[in-house]
Structure formats: structure tokens, C-alpha cells
Coordinates of C-alpha atoms (C1' of nucleotides) in Angstrom, one line a residue:
Chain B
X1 CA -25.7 20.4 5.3
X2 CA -22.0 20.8 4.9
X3 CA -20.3 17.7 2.8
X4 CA -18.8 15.1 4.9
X5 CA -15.4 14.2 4.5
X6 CA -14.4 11.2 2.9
X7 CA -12.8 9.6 5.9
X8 CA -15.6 10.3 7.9
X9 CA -17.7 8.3 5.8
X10 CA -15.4 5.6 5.6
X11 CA -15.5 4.8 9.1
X12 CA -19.2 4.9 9.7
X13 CA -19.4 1.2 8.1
X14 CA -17.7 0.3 11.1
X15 CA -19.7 1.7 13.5
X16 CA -22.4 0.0 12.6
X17 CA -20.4 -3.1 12.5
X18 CA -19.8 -2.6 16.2
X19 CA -22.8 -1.5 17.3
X20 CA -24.7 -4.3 15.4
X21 CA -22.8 -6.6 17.9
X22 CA -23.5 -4.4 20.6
X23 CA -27.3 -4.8 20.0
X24 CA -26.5 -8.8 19.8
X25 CA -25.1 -8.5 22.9
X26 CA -28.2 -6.6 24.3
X27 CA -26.2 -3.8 25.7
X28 CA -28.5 -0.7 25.6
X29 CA -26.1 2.2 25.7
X30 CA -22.7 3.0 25.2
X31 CA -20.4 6.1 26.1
X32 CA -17.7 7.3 23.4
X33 CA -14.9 6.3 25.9
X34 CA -16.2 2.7 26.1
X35 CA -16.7 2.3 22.2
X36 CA -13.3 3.8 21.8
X37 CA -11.6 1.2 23.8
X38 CA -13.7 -1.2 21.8
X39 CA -13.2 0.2 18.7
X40 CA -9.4 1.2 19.1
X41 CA -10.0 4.7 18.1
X42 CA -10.3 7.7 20.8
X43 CA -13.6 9.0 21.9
X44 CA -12.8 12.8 20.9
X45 CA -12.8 11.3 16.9
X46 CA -15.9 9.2 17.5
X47 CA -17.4 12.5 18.7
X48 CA -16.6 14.5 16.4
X49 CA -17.8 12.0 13.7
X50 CA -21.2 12.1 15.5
X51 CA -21.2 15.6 15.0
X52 CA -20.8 16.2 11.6
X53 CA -24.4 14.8 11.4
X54 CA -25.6 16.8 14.0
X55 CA -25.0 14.2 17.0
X56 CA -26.7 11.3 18.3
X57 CA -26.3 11.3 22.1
X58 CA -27.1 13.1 25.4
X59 CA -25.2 14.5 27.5
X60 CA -24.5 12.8 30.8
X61 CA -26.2 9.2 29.2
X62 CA -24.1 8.3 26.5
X63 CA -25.4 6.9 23.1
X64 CA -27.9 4.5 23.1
X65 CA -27.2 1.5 21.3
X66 CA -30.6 0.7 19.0
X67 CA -30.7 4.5 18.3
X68 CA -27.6 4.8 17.2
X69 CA -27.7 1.9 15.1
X70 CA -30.6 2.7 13.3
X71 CA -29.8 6.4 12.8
X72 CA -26.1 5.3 10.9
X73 CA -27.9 2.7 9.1
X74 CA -30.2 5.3 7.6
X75 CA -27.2 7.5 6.8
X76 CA -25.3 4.6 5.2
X77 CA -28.9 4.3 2.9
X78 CA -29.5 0.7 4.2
X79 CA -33.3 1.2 4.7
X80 CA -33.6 2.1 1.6
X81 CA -34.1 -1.1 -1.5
X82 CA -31.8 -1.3 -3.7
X83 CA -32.0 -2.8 -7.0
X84 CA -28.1 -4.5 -8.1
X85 CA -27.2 -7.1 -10.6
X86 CA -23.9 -8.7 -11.1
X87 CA -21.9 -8.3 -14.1
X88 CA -19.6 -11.0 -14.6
X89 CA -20.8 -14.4 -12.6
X90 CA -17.2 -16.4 -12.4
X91 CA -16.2 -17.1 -8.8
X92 CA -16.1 -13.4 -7.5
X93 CA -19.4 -12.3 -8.9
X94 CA -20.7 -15.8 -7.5
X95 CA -18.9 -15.3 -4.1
X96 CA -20.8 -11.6 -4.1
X97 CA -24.3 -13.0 -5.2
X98 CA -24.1 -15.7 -2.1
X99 CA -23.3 -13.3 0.3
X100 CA -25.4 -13.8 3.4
X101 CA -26.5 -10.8 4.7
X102 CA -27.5 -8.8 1.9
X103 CA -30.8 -9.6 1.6
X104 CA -31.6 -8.1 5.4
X105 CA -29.5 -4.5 4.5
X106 CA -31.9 -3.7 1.9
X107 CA -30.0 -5.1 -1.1
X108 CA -31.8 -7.2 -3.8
X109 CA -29.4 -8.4 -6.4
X110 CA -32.0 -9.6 -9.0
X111 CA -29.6 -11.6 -11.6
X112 CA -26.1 -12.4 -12.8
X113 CA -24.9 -12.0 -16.0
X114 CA -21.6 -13.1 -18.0
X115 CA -20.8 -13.5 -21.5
X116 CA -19.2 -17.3 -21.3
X117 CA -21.9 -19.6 -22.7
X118 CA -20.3 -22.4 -20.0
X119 CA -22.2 -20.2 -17.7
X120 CA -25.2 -18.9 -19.6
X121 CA -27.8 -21.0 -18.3
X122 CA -26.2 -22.5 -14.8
X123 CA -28.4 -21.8 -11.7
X124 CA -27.8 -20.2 -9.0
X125 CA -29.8 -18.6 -6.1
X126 CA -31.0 -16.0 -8.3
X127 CA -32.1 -17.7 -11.4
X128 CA -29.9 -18.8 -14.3
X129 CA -27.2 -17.1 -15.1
X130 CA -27.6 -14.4 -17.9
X131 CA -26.2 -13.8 -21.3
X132 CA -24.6 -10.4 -21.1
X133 CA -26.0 -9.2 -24.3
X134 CA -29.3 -8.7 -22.3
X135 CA -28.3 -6.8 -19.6
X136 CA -29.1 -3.6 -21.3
X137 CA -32.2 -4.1 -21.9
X138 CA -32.7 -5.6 -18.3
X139 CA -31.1 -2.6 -16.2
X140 CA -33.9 -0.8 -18.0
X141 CA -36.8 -2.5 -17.7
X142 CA -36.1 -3.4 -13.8
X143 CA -34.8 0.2 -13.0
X144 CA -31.4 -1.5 -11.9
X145 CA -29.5 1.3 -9.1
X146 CA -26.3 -0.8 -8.6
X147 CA -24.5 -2.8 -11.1
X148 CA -21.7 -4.8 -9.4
X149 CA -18.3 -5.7 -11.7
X150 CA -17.0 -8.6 -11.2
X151 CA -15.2 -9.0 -14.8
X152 CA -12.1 -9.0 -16.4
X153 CA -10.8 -5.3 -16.8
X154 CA -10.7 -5.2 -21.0
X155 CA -14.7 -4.8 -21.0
X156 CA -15.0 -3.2 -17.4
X157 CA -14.7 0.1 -19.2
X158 CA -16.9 -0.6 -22.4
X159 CA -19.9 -2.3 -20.4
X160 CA -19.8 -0.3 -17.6
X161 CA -20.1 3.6 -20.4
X162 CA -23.6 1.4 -21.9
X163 CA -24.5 0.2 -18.4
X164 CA -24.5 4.6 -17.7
X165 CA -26.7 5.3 -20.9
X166 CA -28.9 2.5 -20.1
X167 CA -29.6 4.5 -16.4
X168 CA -27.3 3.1 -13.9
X169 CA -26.4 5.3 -11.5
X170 CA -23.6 3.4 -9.0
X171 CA -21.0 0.9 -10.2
X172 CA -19.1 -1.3 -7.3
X173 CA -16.4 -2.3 -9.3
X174 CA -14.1 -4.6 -8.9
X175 CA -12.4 -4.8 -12.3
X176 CA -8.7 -4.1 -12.1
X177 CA -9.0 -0.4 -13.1
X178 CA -10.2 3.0 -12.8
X179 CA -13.7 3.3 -13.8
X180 CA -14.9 7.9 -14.2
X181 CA -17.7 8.9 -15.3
X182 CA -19.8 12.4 -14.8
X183 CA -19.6 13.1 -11.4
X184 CA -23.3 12.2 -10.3
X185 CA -22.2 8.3 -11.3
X186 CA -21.3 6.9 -8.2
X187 CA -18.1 4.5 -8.6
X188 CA -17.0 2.3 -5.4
X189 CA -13.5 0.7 -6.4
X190 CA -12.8 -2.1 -4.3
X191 CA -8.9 -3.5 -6.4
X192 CA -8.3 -6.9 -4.1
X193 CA -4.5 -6.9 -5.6
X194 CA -3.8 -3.5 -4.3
X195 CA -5.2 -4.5 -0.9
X196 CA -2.6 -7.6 -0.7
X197 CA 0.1 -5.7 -1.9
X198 CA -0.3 -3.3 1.1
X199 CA 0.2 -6.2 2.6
X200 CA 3.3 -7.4 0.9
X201 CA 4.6 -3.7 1.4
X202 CA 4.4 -4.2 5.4
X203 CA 6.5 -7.7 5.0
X204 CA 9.0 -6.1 3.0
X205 CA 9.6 -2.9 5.5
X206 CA 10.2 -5.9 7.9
X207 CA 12.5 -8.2 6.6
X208 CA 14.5 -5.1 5.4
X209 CA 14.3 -2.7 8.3
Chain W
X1 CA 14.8 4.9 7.3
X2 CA 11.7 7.1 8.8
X3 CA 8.1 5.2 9.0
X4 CA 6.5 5.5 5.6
X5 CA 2.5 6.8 6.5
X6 CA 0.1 4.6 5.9
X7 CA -1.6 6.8 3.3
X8 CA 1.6 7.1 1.0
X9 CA 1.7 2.8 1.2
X10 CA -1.7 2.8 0.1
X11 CA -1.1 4.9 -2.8
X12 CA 2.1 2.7 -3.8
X13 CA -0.3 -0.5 -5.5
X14 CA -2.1 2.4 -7.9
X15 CA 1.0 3.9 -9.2
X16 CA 2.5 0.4 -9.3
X17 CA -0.4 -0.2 -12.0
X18 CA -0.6 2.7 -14.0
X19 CA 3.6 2.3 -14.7
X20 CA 2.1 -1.0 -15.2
X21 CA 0.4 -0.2 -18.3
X22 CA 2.7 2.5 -19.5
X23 CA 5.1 0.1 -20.1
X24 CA 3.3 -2.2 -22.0
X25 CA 2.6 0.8 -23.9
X26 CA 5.9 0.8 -24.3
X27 CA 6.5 4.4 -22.6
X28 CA 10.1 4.8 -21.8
X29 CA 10.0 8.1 -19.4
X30 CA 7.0 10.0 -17.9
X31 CA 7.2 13.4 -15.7
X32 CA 5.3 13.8 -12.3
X33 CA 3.4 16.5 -14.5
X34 CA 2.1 13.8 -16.9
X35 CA 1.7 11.2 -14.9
X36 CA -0.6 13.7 -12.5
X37 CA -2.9 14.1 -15.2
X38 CA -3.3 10.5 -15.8
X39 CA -3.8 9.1 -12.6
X40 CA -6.0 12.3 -11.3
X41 CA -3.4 13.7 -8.9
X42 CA -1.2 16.2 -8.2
X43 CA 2.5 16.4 -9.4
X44 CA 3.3 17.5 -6.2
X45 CA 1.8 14.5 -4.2
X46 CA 3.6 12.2 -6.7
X47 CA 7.2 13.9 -6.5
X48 CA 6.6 13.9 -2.5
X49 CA 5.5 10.5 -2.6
X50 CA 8.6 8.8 -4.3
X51 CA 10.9 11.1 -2.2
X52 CA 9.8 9.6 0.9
X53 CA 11.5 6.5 -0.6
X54 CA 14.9 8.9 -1.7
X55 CA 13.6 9.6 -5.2
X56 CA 13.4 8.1 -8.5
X57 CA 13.5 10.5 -10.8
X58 CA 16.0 12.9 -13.1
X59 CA 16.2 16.4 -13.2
X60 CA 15.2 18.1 -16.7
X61 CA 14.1 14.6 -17.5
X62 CA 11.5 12.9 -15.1
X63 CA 11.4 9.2 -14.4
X64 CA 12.4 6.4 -16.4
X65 CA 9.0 4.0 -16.2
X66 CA 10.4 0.6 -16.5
X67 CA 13.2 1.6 -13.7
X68 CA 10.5 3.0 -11.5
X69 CA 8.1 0.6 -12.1
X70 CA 10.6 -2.0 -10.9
X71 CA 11.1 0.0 -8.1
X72 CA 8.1 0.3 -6.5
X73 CA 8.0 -3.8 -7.1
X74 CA 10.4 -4.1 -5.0
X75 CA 9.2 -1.9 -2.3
X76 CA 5.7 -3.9 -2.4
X77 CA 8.1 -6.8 -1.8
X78 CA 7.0 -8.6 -5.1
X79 CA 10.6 -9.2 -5.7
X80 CA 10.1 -11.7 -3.0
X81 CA 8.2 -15.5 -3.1
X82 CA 5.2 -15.1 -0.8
X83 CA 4.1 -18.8 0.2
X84 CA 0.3 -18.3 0.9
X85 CA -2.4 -20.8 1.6
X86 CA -6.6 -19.9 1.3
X87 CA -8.6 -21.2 4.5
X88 CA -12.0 -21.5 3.6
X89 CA -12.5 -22.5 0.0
X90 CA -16.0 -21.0 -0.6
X91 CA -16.6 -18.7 -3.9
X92 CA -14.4 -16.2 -2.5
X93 CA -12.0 -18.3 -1.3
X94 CA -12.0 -19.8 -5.1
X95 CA -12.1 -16.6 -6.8
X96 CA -9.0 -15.2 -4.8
X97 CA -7.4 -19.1 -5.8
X98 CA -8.2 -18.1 -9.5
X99 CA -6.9 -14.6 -9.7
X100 CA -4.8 -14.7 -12.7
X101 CA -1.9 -12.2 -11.6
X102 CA -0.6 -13.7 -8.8
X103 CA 1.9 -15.8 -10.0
X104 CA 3.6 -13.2 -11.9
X105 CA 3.8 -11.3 -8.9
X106 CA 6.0 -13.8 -7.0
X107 CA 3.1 -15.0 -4.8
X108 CA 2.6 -19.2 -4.6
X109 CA -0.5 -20.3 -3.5
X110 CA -0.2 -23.7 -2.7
X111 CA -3.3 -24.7 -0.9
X112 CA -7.1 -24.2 -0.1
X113 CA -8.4 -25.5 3.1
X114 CA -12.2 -25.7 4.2
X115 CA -14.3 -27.8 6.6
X116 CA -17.2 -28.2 4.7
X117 CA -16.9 -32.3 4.0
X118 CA -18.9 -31.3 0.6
X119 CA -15.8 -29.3 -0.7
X120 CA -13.5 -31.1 1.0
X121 CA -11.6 -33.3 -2.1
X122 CA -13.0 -31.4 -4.5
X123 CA -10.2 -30.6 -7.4
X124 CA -8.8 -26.7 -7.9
X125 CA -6.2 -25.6 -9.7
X126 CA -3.9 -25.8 -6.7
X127 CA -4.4 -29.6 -6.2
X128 CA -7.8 -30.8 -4.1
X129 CA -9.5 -28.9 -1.5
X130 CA -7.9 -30.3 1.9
X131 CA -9.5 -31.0 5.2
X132 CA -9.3 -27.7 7.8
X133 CA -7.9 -29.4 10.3
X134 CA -5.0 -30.1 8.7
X135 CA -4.1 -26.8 8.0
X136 CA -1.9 -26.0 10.9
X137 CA 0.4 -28.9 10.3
X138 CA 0.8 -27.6 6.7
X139 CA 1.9 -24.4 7.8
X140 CA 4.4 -25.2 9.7
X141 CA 5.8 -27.8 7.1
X142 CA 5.7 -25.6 4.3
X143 CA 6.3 -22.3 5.9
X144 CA 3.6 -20.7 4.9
X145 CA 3.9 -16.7 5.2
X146 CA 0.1 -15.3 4.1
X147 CA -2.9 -16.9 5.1
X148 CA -6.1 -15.7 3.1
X149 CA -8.7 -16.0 5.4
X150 CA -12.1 -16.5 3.5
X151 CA -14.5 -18.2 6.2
X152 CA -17.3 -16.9 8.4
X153 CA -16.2 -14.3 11.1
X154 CA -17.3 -17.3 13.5
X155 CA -14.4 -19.2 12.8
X156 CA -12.3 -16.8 11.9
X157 CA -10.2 -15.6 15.2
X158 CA -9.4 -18.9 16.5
X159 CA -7.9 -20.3 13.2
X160 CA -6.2 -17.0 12.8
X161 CA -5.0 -17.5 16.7
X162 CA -3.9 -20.7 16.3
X163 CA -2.3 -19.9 13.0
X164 CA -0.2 -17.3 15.0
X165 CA 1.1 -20.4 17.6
X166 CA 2.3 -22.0 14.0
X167 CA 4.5 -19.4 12.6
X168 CA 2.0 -17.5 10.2
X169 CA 2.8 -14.2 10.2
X170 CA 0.5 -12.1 7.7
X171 CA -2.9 -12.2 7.3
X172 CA -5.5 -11.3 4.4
X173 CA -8.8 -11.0 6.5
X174 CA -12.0 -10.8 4.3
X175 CA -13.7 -12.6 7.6
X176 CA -16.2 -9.3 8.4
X177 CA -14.4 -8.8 12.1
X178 CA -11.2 -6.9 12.9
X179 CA -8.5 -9.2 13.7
X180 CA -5.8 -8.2 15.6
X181 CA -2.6 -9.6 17.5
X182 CA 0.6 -8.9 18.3
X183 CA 2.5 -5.9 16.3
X184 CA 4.5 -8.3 14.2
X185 CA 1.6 -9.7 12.6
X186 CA 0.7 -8.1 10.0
X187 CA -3.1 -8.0 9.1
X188 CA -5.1 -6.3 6.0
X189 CA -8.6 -6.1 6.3
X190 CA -10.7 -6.8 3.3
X191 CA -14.7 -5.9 4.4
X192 CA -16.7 -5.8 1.5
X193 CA -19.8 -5.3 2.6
X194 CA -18.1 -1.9 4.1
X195 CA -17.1 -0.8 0.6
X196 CA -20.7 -1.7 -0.3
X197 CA -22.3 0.5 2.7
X198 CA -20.0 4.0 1.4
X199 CA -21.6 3.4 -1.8
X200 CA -24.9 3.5 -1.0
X201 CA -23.8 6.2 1.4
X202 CA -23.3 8.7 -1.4
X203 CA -26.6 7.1 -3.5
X204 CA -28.4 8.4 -0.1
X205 CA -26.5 11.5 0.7
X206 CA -27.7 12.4 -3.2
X207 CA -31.4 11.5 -3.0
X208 CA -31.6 13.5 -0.1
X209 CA -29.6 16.6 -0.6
Chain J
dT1 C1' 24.0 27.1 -22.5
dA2 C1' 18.8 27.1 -22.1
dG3 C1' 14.9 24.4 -20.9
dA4 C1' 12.8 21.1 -18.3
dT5 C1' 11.7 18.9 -14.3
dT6 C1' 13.1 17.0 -10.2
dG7 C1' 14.0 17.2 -5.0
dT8 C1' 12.9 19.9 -1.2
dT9 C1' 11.5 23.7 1.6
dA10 C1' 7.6 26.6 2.9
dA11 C1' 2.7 27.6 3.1
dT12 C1' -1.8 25.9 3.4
dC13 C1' -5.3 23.0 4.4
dG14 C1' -7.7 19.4 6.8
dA15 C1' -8.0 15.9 10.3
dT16 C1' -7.2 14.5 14.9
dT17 C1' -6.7 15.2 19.6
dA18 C1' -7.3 17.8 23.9
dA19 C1' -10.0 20.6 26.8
dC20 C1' -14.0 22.2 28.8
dA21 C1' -18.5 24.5 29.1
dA22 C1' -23.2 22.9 28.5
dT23 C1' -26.6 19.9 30.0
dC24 C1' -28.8 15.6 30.9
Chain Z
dT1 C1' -27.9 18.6 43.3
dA2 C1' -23.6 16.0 41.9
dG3 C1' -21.7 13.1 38.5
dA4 C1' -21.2 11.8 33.9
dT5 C1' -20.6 12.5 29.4
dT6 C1' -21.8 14.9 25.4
dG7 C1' -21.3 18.7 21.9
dT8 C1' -18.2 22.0 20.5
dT9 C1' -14.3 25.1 20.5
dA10 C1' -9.3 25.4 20.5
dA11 C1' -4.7 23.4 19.9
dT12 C1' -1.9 20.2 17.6
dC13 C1' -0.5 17.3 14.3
dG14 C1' 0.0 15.5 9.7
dA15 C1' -0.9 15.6 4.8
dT16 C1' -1.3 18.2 0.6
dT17 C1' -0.2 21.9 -2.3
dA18 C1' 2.7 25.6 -3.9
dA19 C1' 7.0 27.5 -4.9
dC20 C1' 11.6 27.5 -6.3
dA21 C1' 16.5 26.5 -6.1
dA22 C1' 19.3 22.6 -7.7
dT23 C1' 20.7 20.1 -11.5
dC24 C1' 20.3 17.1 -15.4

DNA sequence: TAGATTGTTAATCGATTAACAATC
DNA sequence: TAGATTGTTAATCGATTAACAATC
């Protein structure tokens, strides 16, 4: 199969957003035109986005909602398990480890860590809270896929090399810097600053054009 | 002034950092040359980057960082105050209230609203968490510019709608739905569980290739 | 002045949109 | 069979890279 294109990948997430409320909404198929009108996108792009993985409708029909669904889920790896931890339990890595709908995605965050001994110790849904200096050890023993970094950027870097050598294979990190490793470690960068100064950016253009 | 693309804007907050850290190495010029290799770009992109904006740099000499670092500042508009309130004052809404950089950067966050009676009172760092109904009152009042919109997608359009009727005019949505309103309000998306979904896109498209 | 490096034009590449034949 | 709508090819558009003249 031919490598899909980064921007085609980056849409598929919201496919399956729409078409999980689709499904909610018990509607049972769907043509490109009406999803693009929906989606805000045209039909020729959602398409050819199909395509690249070989296409998921028939002709004359449409797509059919469930199928759909369950097909980009697969592609997106969601019914697959996968083993994450978080690294770095303050309010972010907290907000992460509470969010909802994790669990039904295939997801299994199996502890938090941090190396502030305030923390060390405080419950949460997924047990106490970790002391960092064990987290080696754990990624091992639990065969940990995902680590999730939700720490200052001085020991994103440093953590995240022994986190590598210790097996981890994908890092969703949001320290405030550029994580590379060999290119079969999978880094996700998700920089919450940079998205808000986009927006800042678009204010500015305004008040000065 | 042409319309900057959306893809040179969103490149903008990453150079913005990396000058960032050259000058507190204390690094007084850099070329588009160096600077490609340290960022993981081209030279070209960079030098056709800035010259969208009428170019920064020197012949024969390259670009002065602090000057260009500056800036780019100013086109994020962080030369500007950017009055911003959090509505919903869960972990996330908490973690964005406790980002340590935002000061700096000329945004003033000066309140956190939920409707959650628990929280409700509760003391944060930007005095105690106040009562969601009262949010729209404050708005107006205080002129607030951003809202950060950390709640359940449930909530979140109507807030943001009536937000609108009281003179907000930028949004940071991390609700998991696609707001949208008229073309002078400005909205940046924040879906984490998106950024989550691409990374386990490429731990599947791995452990099946 | 010679060397360096930008700003900018031209060439290439990739992504999006349009069009339509295939087919349900 | 006729109508609908996909899958796919072709045309267009925009973004990236390469090349080089301008100039510090």
C-alpha cells in the first residue's frame, strides 16, 4: 500500500467524529455530498480520502454509516488495546487521565507518574499516583505502548530517551518542545501555546488590517 | 497586505520558539541555512516564510534573532493584552489556568467559570472559581476578548452562542465539536483526542505494513 | 572588493477540485 | 431500466524546493 499523506490522516479523526454522531442519530447511510455539507468540506476531497484506502462505498447507495465507522476506526488503530501511562500527573496529565471516553476507544491508561512527592501517593482513578523513579521499570514489566507527557520541558527530553530504551514505542507529548527519535518512535506533538497563538495571530491580522 | 495561508500562520508559533531559545542562548544572528538545520526545514521555506511578511533579514548577513524574534511577537499579537476568561474549570480548564507562560506573553486571565456547585468557590490562582451563570455579565463588564472553552461538547455551543450576543470575539475550543459562527469570530480548535487517534494511526499503519 | 546570504523568481511537487465513466 | 452516486482520471490550484541575481 502506498503511504498516506499526512493530511489525509489528519482528517480521518474527524470523520469518525461525524459519523459517530451520525450513528447516534441512527441515520444508516450517507452520500459524500451530504457529509460534505455537514462536514464543510467538498465531496470530491472526502472521496478521494476514501480512496486512498481503497474506498468504502457503492456506487449509486452512498456510504453506509456503521460501516464506515467501524472501517476508519480500524484504520485510526482504535480496536486495537493500547497500553499508556502518564508522565507528569499536575493538572494536564490529570485532565488527560480523566478523560471520558478513553476507556471505550481501546485506551487503557494504567498509572500516573510525577516526581513531586506532594503528589506521590494522591489517588486518583487509576491508583495512587507514582514516583517517577519507577516508571522504568514499570513500562517494562507492563509492556507500556504509549507514554503520554504531561511535564515541564527541562526533563521531557531526558525521560522521554530512557522511556525509548526501556521499549516505548509512541510518545504524545505535550512538553513544550520537539521531541526525535529513530524514525520507528512514533512522536504526536500536541504544543497548546502554539495553538493559542494562532489564535492571537488571527486577532492581530484584524485589528491591523 | 495579501492573506497570509493558513499553513505559513501555523508555522509562525515554532519559529517564534526556537528564536526563543536562541536568544537565551544568547545568539545574536542566525542564517535561514542554520536555522533550517535546527528546526528540521528547509532554508527555502524559512526565507519564503518571512518574506510573506516583507522580510527580516540582511543580505551577506542573515537575521538578527532578538529583532526577529520580536517580530514575529508582534505578528502573533503578543505585543497586545489579551483579556481571557476559562469556562469550565475542570483539570483542563485548571491546567490551561496554570500554564506558566502566559503572563509573559501579554495574556490576562482573569477568571474561571464552571457550574459544577462542587467547584464552584473553590480558590485558584485567579481568585475563586465563579458560578457559570454569571459569566456573561462578566464579559461584558470586563471586556473579555478570549474565552477558553473547557466543558463538555453538551454545553459547549450555546455558551459559546450566547457568548457571541455579549461581545466575545475569539474562542479556544477544546469542547470535542466544531464551533462555528460568524467570520469575525475567530475560533481555534483544540481536539485532543484527535491528536490521540493520528498517533495510534501510525502505531497501526506499522503493525500492519 | 570578495564572500555570504538574503529576497525573489522559476520549476517542481503534491493536494484539491472538477468531471465523468463505471456501476449499483 | 433510469437515477444516483461512487471510484477514478484529468485539470487546477497552491505550497515547497531550487536557483540565482541583488546587495549587504
Amino acid at each position: 500500500m502506498e503511504k498516506i499523506s499526512k493530511v489525509v490522516v489528519s482528517r480521518l479523526p474527524r470523520y469518525y467524529r461525524y459519523l459517530d454522531e451520525l450513528r447516534h442519530q441512527k441515520i444508516e447511510r450517507i452520500s459524500s455530498k451530504e457529509l460534505s455539507k455537514l462536514m464543510n468540506v467538498t465531496a470530491s476531497q472526502i472521496r478521494q480520502d476514501f480512496n486512498n484506502f481503497g474506498g468504502f462505498g457503492q456506487q449509486g447507495y452512498g456510504y453506509n454509516v456503521d460501516y464506515l465507522y467501524e472501517e476508519i476506526g480500524k484504520l485510526l488503530g482504535l480496536h486495537e488495546k493500547h497500553k499508556m501511562v502518564i508522565v507528569g500527573a499536575g493538572n494536564l496529565g490529570q485532565a488527560i487521565a480523566n478523560y471520558g471516553n478513553f476507556k471505550n476507544r481501546g485506551f487503557e491508561i494504567t498509572a500516573l507518574f510525577d516526581r513531586n512527592p506532594n503528589l506521590i501517593g494522591k489517588k486518583t482513578k487509576y491508583g495512587e499516583i507514582r514516583d517517577i523513579k519507577n516508571v522504568y521499570d514499570y513500562v517494562v514489566e507492563n509492556q507500556i505502548e504509549i507514554v503520554a507527557l504531561t511535564l515541564p520541558k527541562e526533563a521531557a527530553r531526558e525521560i522521554a530517551e530512557k522511556l525509548v530504551s526501556c521499549g516505548v514505542r509512541a510518545f504524545w507529548n505535550f512538553a513544550h518542545t520537539d521531541l526525535s527519535f529513530s524514525d520507528d518512535i512514533i512522536v504526536e506533538n500536541v504544543h497548546l501555546s502554539e495553538s493559542l497563538m494562532k489564535l492571537t495571530y488571527r486577532i492581530a491580522e484584524k485589528n491591523h488590517q
